[in-house]
mmCIF file of C-alpha atoms and ligand atoms in Angstrom:
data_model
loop_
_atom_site.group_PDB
_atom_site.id
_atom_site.type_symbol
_atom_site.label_atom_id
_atom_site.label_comp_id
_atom_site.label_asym_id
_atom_site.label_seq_id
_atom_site.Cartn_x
_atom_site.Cartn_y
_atom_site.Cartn_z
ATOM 1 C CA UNK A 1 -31.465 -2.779 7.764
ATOM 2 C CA UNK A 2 -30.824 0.992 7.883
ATOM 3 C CA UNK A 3 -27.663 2.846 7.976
ATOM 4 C CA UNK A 4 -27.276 2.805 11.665
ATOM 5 C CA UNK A 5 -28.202 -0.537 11.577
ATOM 6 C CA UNK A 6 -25.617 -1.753 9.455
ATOM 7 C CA UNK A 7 -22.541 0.069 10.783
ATOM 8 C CA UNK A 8 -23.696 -1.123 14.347
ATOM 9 C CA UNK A 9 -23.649 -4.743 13.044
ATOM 10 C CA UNK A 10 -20.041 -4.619 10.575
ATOM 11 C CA UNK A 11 -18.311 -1.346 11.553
ATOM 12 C CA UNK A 12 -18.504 -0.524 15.212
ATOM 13 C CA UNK A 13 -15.921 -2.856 16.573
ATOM 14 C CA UNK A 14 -13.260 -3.279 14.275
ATOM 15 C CA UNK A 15 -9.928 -4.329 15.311
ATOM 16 C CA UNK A 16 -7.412 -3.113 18.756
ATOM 17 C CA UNK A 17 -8.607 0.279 20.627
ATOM 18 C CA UNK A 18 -5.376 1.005 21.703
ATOM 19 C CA UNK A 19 -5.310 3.774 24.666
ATOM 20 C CA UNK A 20 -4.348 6.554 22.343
ATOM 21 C CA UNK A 21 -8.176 6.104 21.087
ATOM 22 C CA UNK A 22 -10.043 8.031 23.724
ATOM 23 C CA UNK A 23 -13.150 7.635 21.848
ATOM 24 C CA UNK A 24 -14.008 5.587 18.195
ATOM 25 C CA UNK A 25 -16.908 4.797 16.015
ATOM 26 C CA UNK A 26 -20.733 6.118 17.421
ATOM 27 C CA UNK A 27 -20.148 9.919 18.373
ATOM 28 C CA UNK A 28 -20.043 12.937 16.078
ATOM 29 C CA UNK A 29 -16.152 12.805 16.079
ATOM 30 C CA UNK A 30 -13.559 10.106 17.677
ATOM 31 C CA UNK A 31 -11.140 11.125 19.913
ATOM 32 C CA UNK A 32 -7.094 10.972 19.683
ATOM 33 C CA UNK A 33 -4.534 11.598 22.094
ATOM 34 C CA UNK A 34 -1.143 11.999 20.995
ATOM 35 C CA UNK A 35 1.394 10.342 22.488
ATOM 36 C CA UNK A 36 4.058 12.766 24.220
ATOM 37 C CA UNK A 37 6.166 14.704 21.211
ATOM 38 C CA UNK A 38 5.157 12.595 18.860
ATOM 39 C CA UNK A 39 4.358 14.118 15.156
ATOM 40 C CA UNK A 40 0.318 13.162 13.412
ATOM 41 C CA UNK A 41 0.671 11.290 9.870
ATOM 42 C CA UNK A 42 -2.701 11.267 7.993
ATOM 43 C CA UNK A 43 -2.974 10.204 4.883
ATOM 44 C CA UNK A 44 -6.334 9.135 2.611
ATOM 45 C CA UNK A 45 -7.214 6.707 -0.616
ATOM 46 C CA UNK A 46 -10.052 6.158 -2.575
ATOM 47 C CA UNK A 47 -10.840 2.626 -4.350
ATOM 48 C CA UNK A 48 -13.518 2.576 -6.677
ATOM 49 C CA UNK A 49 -15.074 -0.046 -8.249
ATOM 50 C CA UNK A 50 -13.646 -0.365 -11.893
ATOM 51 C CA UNK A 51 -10.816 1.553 -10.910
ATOM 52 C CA UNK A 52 -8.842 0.721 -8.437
ATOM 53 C CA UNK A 53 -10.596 -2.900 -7.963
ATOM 54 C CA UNK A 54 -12.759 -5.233 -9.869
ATOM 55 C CA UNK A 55 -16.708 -4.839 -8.662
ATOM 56 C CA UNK A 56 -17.032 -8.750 -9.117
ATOM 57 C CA UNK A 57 -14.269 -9.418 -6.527
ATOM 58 C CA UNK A 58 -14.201 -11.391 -3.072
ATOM 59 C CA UNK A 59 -15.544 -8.357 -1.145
ATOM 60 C CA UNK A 60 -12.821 -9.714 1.810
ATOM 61 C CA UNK A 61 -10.230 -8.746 -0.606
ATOM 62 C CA UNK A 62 -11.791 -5.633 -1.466
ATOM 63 C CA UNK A 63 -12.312 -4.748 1.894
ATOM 64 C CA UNK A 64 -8.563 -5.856 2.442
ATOM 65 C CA UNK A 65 -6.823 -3.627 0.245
ATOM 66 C CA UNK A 66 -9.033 -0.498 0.531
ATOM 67 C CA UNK A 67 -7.128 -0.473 3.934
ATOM 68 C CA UNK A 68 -3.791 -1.944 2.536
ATOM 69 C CA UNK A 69 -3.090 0.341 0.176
ATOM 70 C CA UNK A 70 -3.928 3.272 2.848
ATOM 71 C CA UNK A 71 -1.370 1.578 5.523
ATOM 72 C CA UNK A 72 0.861 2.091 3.086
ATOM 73 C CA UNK A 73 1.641 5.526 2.715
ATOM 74 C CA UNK A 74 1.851 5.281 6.764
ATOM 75 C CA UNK A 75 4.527 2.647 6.599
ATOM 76 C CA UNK A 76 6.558 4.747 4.096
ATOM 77 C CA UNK A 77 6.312 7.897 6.454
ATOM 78 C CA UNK A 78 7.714 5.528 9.460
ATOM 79 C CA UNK A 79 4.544 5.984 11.366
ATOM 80 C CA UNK A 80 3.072 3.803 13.135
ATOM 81 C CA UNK A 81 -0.688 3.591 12.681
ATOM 82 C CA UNK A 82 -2.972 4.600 15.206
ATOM 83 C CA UNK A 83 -6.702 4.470 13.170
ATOM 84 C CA UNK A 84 -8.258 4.927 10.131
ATOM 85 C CA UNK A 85 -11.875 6.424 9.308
ATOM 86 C CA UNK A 86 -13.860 4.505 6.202
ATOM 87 C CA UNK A 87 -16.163 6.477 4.054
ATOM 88 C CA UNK A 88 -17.502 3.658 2.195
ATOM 89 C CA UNK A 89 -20.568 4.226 -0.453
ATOM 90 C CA UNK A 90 -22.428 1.057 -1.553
ATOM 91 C CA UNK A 91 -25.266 0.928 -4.284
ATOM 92 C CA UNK A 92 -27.671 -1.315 -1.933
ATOM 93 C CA UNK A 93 -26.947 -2.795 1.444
ATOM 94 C CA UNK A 94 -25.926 -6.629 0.987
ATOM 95 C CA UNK A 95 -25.369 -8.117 4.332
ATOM 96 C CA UNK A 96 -23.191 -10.987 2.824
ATOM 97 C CA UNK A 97 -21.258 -8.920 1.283
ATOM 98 C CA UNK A 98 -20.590 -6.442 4.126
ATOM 99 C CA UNK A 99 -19.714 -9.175 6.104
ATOM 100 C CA UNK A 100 -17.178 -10.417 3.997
ATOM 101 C CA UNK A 101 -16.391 -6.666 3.423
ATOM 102 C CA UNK A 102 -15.808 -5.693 7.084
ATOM 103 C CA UNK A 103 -14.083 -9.190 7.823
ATOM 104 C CA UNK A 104 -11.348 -8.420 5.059
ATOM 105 C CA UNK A 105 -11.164 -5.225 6.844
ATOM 106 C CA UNK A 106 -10.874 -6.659 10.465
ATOM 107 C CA UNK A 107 -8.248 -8.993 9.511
ATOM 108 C CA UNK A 108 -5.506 -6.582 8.061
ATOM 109 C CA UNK A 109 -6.742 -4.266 10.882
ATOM 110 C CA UNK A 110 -5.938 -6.510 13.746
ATOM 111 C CA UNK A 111 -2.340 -7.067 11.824
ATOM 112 C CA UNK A 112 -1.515 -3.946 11.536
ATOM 113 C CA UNK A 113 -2.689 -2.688 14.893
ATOM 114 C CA UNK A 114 -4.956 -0.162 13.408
ATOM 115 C CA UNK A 115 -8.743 0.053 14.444
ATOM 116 C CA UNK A 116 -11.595 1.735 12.464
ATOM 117 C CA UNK A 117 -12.710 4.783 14.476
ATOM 118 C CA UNK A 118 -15.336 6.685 12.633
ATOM 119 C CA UNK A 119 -16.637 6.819 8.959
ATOM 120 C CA UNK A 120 -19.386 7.836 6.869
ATOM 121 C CA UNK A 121 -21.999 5.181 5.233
ATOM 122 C CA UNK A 122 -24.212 7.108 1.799
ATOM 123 C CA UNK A 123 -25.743 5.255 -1.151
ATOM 124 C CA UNK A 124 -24.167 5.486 -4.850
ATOM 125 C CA UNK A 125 -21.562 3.633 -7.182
ATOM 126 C CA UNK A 126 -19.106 1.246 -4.694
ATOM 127 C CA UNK A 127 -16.441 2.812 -3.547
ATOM 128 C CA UNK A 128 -14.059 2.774 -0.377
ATOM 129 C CA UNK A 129 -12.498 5.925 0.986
ATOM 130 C CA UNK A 130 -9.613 5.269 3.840
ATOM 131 C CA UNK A 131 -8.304 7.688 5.477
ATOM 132 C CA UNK A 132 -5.453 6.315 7.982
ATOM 133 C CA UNK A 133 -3.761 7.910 11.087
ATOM 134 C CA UNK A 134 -0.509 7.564 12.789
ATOM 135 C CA UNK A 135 2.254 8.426 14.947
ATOM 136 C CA UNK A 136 5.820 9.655 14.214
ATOM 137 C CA UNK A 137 8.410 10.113 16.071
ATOM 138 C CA UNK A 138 9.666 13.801 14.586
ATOM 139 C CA UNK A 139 13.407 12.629 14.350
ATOM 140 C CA UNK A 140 12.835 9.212 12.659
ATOM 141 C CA UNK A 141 10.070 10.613 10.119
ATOM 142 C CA UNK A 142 10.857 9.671 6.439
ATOM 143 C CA UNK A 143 10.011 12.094 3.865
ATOM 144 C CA UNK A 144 10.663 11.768 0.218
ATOM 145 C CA UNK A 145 13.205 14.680 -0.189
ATOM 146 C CA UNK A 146 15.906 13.566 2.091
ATOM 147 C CA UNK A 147 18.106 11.176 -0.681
ATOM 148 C CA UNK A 148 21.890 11.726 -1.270
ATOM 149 C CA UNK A 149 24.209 11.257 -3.952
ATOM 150 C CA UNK A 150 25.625 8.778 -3.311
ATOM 151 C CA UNK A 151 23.106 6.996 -1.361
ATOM 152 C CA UNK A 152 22.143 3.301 -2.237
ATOM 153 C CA UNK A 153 18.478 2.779 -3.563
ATOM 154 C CA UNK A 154 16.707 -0.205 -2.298
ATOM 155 C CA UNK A 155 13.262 -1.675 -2.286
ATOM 156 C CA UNK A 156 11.706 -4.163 0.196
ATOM 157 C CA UNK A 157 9.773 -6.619 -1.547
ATOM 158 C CA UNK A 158 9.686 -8.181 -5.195
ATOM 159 C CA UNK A 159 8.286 -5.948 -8.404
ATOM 160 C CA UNK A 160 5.340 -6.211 -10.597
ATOM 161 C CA UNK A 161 3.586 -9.296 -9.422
ATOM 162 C CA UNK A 162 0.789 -6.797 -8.799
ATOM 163 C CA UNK A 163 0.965 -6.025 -12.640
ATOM 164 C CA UNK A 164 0.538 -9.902 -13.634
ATOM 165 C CA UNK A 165 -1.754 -10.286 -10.964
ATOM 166 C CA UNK A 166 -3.821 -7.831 -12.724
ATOM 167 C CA UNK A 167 -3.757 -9.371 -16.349
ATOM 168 C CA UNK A 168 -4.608 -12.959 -14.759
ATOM 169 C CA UNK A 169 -7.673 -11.448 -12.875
ATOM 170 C CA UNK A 170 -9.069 -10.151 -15.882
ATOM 171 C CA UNK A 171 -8.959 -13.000 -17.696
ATOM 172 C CA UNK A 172 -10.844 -15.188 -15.254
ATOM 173 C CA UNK A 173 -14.817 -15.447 -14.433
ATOM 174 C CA UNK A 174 -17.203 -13.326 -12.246
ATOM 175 C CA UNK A 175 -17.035 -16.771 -9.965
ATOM 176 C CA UNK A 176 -13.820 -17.390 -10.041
ATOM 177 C CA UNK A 177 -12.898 -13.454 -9.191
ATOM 178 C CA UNK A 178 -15.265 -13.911 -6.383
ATOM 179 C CA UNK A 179 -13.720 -16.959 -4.974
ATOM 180 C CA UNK A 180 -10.214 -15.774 -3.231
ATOM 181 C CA UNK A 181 -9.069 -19.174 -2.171
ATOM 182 C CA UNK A 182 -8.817 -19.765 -5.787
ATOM 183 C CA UNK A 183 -6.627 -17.248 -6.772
ATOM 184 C CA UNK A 184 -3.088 -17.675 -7.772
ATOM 185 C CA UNK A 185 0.080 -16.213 -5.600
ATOM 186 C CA UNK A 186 0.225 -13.194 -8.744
ATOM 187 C CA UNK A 187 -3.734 -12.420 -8.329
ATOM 188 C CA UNK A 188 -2.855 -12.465 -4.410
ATOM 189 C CA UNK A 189 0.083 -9.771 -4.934
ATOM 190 C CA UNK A 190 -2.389 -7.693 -6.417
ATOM 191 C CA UNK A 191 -5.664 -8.205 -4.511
ATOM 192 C CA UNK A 192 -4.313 -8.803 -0.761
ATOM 193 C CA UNK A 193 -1.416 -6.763 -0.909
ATOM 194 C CA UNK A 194 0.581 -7.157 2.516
ATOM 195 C CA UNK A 195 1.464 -3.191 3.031
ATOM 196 C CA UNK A 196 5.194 -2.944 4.308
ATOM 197 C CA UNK A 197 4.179 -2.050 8.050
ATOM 198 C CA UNK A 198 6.902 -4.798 9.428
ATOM 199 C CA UNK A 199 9.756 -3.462 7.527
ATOM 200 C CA UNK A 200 8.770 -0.044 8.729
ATOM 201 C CA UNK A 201 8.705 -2.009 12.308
ATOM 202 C CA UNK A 202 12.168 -3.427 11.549
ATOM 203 C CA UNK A 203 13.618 -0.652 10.975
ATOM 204 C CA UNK A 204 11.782 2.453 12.982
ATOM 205 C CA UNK A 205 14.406 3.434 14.798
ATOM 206 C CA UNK A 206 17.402 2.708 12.869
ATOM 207 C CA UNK A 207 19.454 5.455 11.526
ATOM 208 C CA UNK A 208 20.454 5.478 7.330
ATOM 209 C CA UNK A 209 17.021 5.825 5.684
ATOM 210 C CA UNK A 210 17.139 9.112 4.479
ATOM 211 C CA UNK A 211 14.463 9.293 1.913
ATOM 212 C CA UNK A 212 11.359 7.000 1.362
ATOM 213 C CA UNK A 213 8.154 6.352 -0.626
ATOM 214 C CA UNK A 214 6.173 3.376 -1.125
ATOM 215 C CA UNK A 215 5.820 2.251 -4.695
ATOM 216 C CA UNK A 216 2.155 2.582 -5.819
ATOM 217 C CA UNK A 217 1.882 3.805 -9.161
ATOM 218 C CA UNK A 218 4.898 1.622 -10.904
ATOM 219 C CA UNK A 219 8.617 1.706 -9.599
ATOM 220 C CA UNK A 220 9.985 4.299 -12.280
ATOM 221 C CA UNK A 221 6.909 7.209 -11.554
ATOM 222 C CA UNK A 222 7.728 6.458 -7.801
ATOM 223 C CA UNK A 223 11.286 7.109 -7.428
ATOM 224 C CA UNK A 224 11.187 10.201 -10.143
ATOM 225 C CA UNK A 225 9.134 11.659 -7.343
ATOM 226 C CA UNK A 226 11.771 10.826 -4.446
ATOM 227 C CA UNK A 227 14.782 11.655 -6.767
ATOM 228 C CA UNK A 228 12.925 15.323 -7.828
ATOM 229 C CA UNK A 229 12.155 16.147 -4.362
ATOM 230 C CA UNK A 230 15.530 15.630 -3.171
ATOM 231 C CA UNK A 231 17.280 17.213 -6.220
ATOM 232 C CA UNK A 232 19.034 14.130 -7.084
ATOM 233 C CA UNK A 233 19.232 11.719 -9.890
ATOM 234 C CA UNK A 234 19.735 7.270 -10.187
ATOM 235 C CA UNK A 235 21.490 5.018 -11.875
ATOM 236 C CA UNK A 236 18.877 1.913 -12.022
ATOM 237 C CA UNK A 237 20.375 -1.484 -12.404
ATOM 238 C CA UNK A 238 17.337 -2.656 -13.993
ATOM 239 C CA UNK A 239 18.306 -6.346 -14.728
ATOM 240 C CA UNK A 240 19.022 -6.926 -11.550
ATOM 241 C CA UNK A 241 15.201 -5.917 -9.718
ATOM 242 C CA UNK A 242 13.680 -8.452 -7.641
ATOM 243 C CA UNK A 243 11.199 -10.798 -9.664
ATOM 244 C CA UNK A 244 9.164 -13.472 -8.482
ATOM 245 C CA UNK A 245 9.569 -16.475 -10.456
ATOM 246 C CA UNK A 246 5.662 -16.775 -11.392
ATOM 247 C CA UNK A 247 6.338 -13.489 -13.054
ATOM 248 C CA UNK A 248 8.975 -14.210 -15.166
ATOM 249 C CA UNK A 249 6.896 -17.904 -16.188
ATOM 250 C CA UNK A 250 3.901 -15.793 -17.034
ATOM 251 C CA UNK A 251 5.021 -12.588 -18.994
ATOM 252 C CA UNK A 252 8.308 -14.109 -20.440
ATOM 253 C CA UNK A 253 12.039 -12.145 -19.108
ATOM 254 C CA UNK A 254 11.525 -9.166 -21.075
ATOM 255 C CA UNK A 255 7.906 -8.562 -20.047
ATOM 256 C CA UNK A 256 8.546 -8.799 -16.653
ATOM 257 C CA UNK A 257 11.137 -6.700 -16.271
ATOM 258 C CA UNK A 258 8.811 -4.000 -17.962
ATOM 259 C CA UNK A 259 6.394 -4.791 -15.317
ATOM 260 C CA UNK A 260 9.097 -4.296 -12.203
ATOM 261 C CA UNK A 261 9.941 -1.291 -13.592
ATOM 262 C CA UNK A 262 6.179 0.824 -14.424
ATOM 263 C CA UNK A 263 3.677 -1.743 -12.970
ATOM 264 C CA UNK A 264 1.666 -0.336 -9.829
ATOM 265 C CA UNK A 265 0.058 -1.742 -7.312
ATOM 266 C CA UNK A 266 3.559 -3.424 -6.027
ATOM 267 C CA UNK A 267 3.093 -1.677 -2.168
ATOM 268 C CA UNK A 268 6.855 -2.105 -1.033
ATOM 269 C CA UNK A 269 8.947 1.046 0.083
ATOM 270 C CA UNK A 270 11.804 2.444 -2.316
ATOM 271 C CA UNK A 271 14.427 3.932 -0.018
ATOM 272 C CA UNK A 272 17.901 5.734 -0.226
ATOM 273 C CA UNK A 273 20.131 4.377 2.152
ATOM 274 C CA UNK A 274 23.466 5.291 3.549
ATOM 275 C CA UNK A 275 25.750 2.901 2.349
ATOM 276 C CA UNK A 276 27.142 2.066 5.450
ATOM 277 C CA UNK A 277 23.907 1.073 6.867
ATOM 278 C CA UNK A 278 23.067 -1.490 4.136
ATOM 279 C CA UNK A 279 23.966 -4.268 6.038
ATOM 280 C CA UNK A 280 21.890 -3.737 9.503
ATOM 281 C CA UNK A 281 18.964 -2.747 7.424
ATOM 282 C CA UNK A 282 19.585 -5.682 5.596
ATOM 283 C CA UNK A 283 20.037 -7.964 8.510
ATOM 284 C CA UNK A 284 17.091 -6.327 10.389
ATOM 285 C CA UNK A 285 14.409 -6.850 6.936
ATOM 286 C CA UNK A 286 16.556 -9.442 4.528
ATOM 287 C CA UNK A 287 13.922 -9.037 1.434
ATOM 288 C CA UNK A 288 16.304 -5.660 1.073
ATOM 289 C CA UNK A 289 17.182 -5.741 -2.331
ATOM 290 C CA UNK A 290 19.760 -3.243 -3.985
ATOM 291 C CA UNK A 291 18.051 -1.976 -6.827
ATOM 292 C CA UNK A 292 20.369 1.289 -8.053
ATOM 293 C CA UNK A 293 22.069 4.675 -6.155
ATOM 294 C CA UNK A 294 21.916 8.193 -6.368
ATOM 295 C CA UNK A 295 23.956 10.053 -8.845
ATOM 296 C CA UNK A 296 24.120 13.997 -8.583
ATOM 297 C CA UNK A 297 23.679 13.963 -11.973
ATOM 298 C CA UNK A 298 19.637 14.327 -12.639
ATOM 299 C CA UNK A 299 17.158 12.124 -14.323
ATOM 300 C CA UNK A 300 16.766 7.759 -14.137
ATOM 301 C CA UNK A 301 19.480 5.951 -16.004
ATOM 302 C CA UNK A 302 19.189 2.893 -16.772
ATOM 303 C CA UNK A 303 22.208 0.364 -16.764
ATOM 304 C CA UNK A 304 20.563 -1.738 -19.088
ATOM 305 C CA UNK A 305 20.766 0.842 -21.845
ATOM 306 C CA UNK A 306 16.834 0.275 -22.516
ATOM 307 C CA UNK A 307 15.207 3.169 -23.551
ATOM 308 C CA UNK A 308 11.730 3.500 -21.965
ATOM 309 C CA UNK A 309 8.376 2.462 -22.073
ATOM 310 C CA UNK A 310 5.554 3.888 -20.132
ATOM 311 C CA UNK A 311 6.293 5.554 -16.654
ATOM 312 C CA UNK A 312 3.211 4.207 -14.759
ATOM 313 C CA UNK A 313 -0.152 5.008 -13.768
ATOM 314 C CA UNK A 314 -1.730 8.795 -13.710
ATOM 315 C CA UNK A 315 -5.294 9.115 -13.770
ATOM 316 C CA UNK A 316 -5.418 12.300 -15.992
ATOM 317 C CA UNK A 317 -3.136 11.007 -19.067
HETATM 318 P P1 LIG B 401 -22.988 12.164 11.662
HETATM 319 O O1 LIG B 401 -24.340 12.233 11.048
HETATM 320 O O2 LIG B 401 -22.859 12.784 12.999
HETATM 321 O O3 LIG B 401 -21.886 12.532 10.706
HETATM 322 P P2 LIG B 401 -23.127 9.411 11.035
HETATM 323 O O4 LIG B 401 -24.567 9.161 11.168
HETATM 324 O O5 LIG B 401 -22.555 9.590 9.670
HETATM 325 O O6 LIG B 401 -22.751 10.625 11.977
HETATM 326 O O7 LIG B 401 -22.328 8.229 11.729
HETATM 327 C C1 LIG B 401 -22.648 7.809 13.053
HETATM 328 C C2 LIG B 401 -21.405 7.198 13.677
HETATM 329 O O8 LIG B 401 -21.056 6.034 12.929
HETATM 330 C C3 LIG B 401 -20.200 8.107 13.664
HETATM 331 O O9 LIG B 401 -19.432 7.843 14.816
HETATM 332 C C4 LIG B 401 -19.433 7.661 12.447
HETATM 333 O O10 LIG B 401 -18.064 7.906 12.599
HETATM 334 C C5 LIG B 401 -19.751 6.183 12.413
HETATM 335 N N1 LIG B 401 -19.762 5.624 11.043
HETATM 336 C C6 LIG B 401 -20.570 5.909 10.005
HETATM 337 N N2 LIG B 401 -20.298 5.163 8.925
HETATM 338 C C7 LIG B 401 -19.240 4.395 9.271
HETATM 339 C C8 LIG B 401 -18.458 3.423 8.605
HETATM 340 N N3 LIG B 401 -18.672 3.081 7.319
HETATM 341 N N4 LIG B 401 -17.447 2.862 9.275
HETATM 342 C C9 LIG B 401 -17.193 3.208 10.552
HETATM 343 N N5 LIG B 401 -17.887 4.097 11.252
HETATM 344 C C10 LIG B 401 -18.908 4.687 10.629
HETATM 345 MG MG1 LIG B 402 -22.126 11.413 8.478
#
């Protein structure tokens, strides 16, 4: 099977054409049309094999979170996704595996309303490139530099399963990796990530979230980056963070608790809130967990006292 081939058969219809898609995968370009005043988020991530995912994995996982992780940064944005492109580079075409590839794919993308309209296919080392589109509407957009002192910091979804998920995935087999159904609910957290498009849903239109990212690279590196944008600092009440209970079983208190705070991978949003708010945000998405505020005073505090431990993950350290 050739290139043309093999995007006809696993790429070329791939979850909901909505009518804002005038035109999607098999031209030179696709074609978008904006809805009326409404802003263009873009956004793009690269998984590679060894990197960002194990080769040896269920390639339905793989495919999942190549797109996951991408839907992501559109959720933490509040836009609502519209498309995404793949550029996806594969040592030898394996039509199992693209199947199981492209159906990872089409599942997340017909959850998260967000069809595959173009891509490139080229031979080399595995690796996924995503690049996601949506819509915003320009007075609900959430950027990272909005926070306030005084503003309450919350996240949307339990901390640093993604990190155990991680360590137990390692230690397993090449079939065992390959074999999703097998996996435990920590290996899931970090392989099939659900990306927080229905809190972003929830909570679109609401007013109160005045700053936003979604936490990727490990909770402390991710809201340094809101807090230094917006010119403010936190006070973290760090042994109170939402932990699943598998966590705490595997790593021991302590350990976990490390892992909330600088494990990546977690994919839930960190956002400041206006205090008064807390409770219809809370009502509208209750996995809203208070982890800290804003303090004018700059720089994380921690209310533990701890002094710290690694910040999370930068490729060039
Ligand atoms: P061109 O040579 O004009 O860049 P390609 O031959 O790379 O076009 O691709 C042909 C069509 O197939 C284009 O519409 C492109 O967007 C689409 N396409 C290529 N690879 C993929 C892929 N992995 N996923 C989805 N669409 C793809
Ligand atoms: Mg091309």
């Amino acid at each position: 099977m050739g290139e043309f081939g093999l995007i006809q058969r696993h790429f070329a219809q791939l979850g909901p054409l909505a009518s804002d898609i005038r035109l999607g995968v098999g031209d030179d370009c696709a074609l978008l049309a904006p809805p009326s005043g409404c802003w263009q988020a873009i956004s793009v991530d690269t998984s590679i094999a060894g990197r960002h995912f194990l080769a040896d994995a269920d390639p339905w996982a793989i495919g999942w979170r190549a797109l996951a992780v991408a839907l992501s940064d559109l959720a933490a944005m509040n836009a609502k996704p519209s498309g995404f492109t793949l550029a996806l580079t594969l040592p030898e075409v394996e039509d199992c595996w693209l199947a199981d590839f492209s159906a990872g794919l089409r599942s997340l993308s017909e959850k998260a309303g967000c069809p595959l309209i173009g891509g490139d296919t080229t031979r080399g080392p595995l690796s996924a490139t995503v690049q996601v589109m949506g819509w915003c509407q320009p007075e609900h957009v959430w950027r990272r530099d909005g926070a306030q002192s005084g503003d309450l910091l919350v996240v949307t979804g339990s901390l640093g399963s993604a990190r155990g998920g991680l360590q137990q995935m390692q230690a397993i087999n090449t079939r065992q990796r390959g074999e999703r159904w097998s996996w435990t609910p920590l290996m899931q957290a970090y392989m099939l990530p659900e990306p927080p498009y229905a809190v972003r849903d929830a909570w679109s239109s609401q007013p109160g979230v005045h700053a936003a990212i979604d936490v990727s690279d490990g909770l402390l590196a991710d809201c340094r980056h809101l807090l230094e944008a917006s010119g403010v600092g936190a006070l973290i009440q760090d042994d109170s963070l939402p932990i699943e209970a598998d966590l705490e079983i595997l790593l021991g208190q302590n350990q976990a608790r490390e892992a909330a705070l600088s494990g990546g991978d977690d994919y839930v949003l960190l956002c400041a809130v206006a205090p008064d708010q807390l409770e219809t945000l809370t009502r509208l998405w209750p996995a809203t967990v208070v982890i800290g505020e804003c303090t004018e005073s700059l720089g994380i505090k921690l209310a533990s006292g701890r002094s710290w431990i690694q910040e999370g993950f930068n490729h060039f350290l």
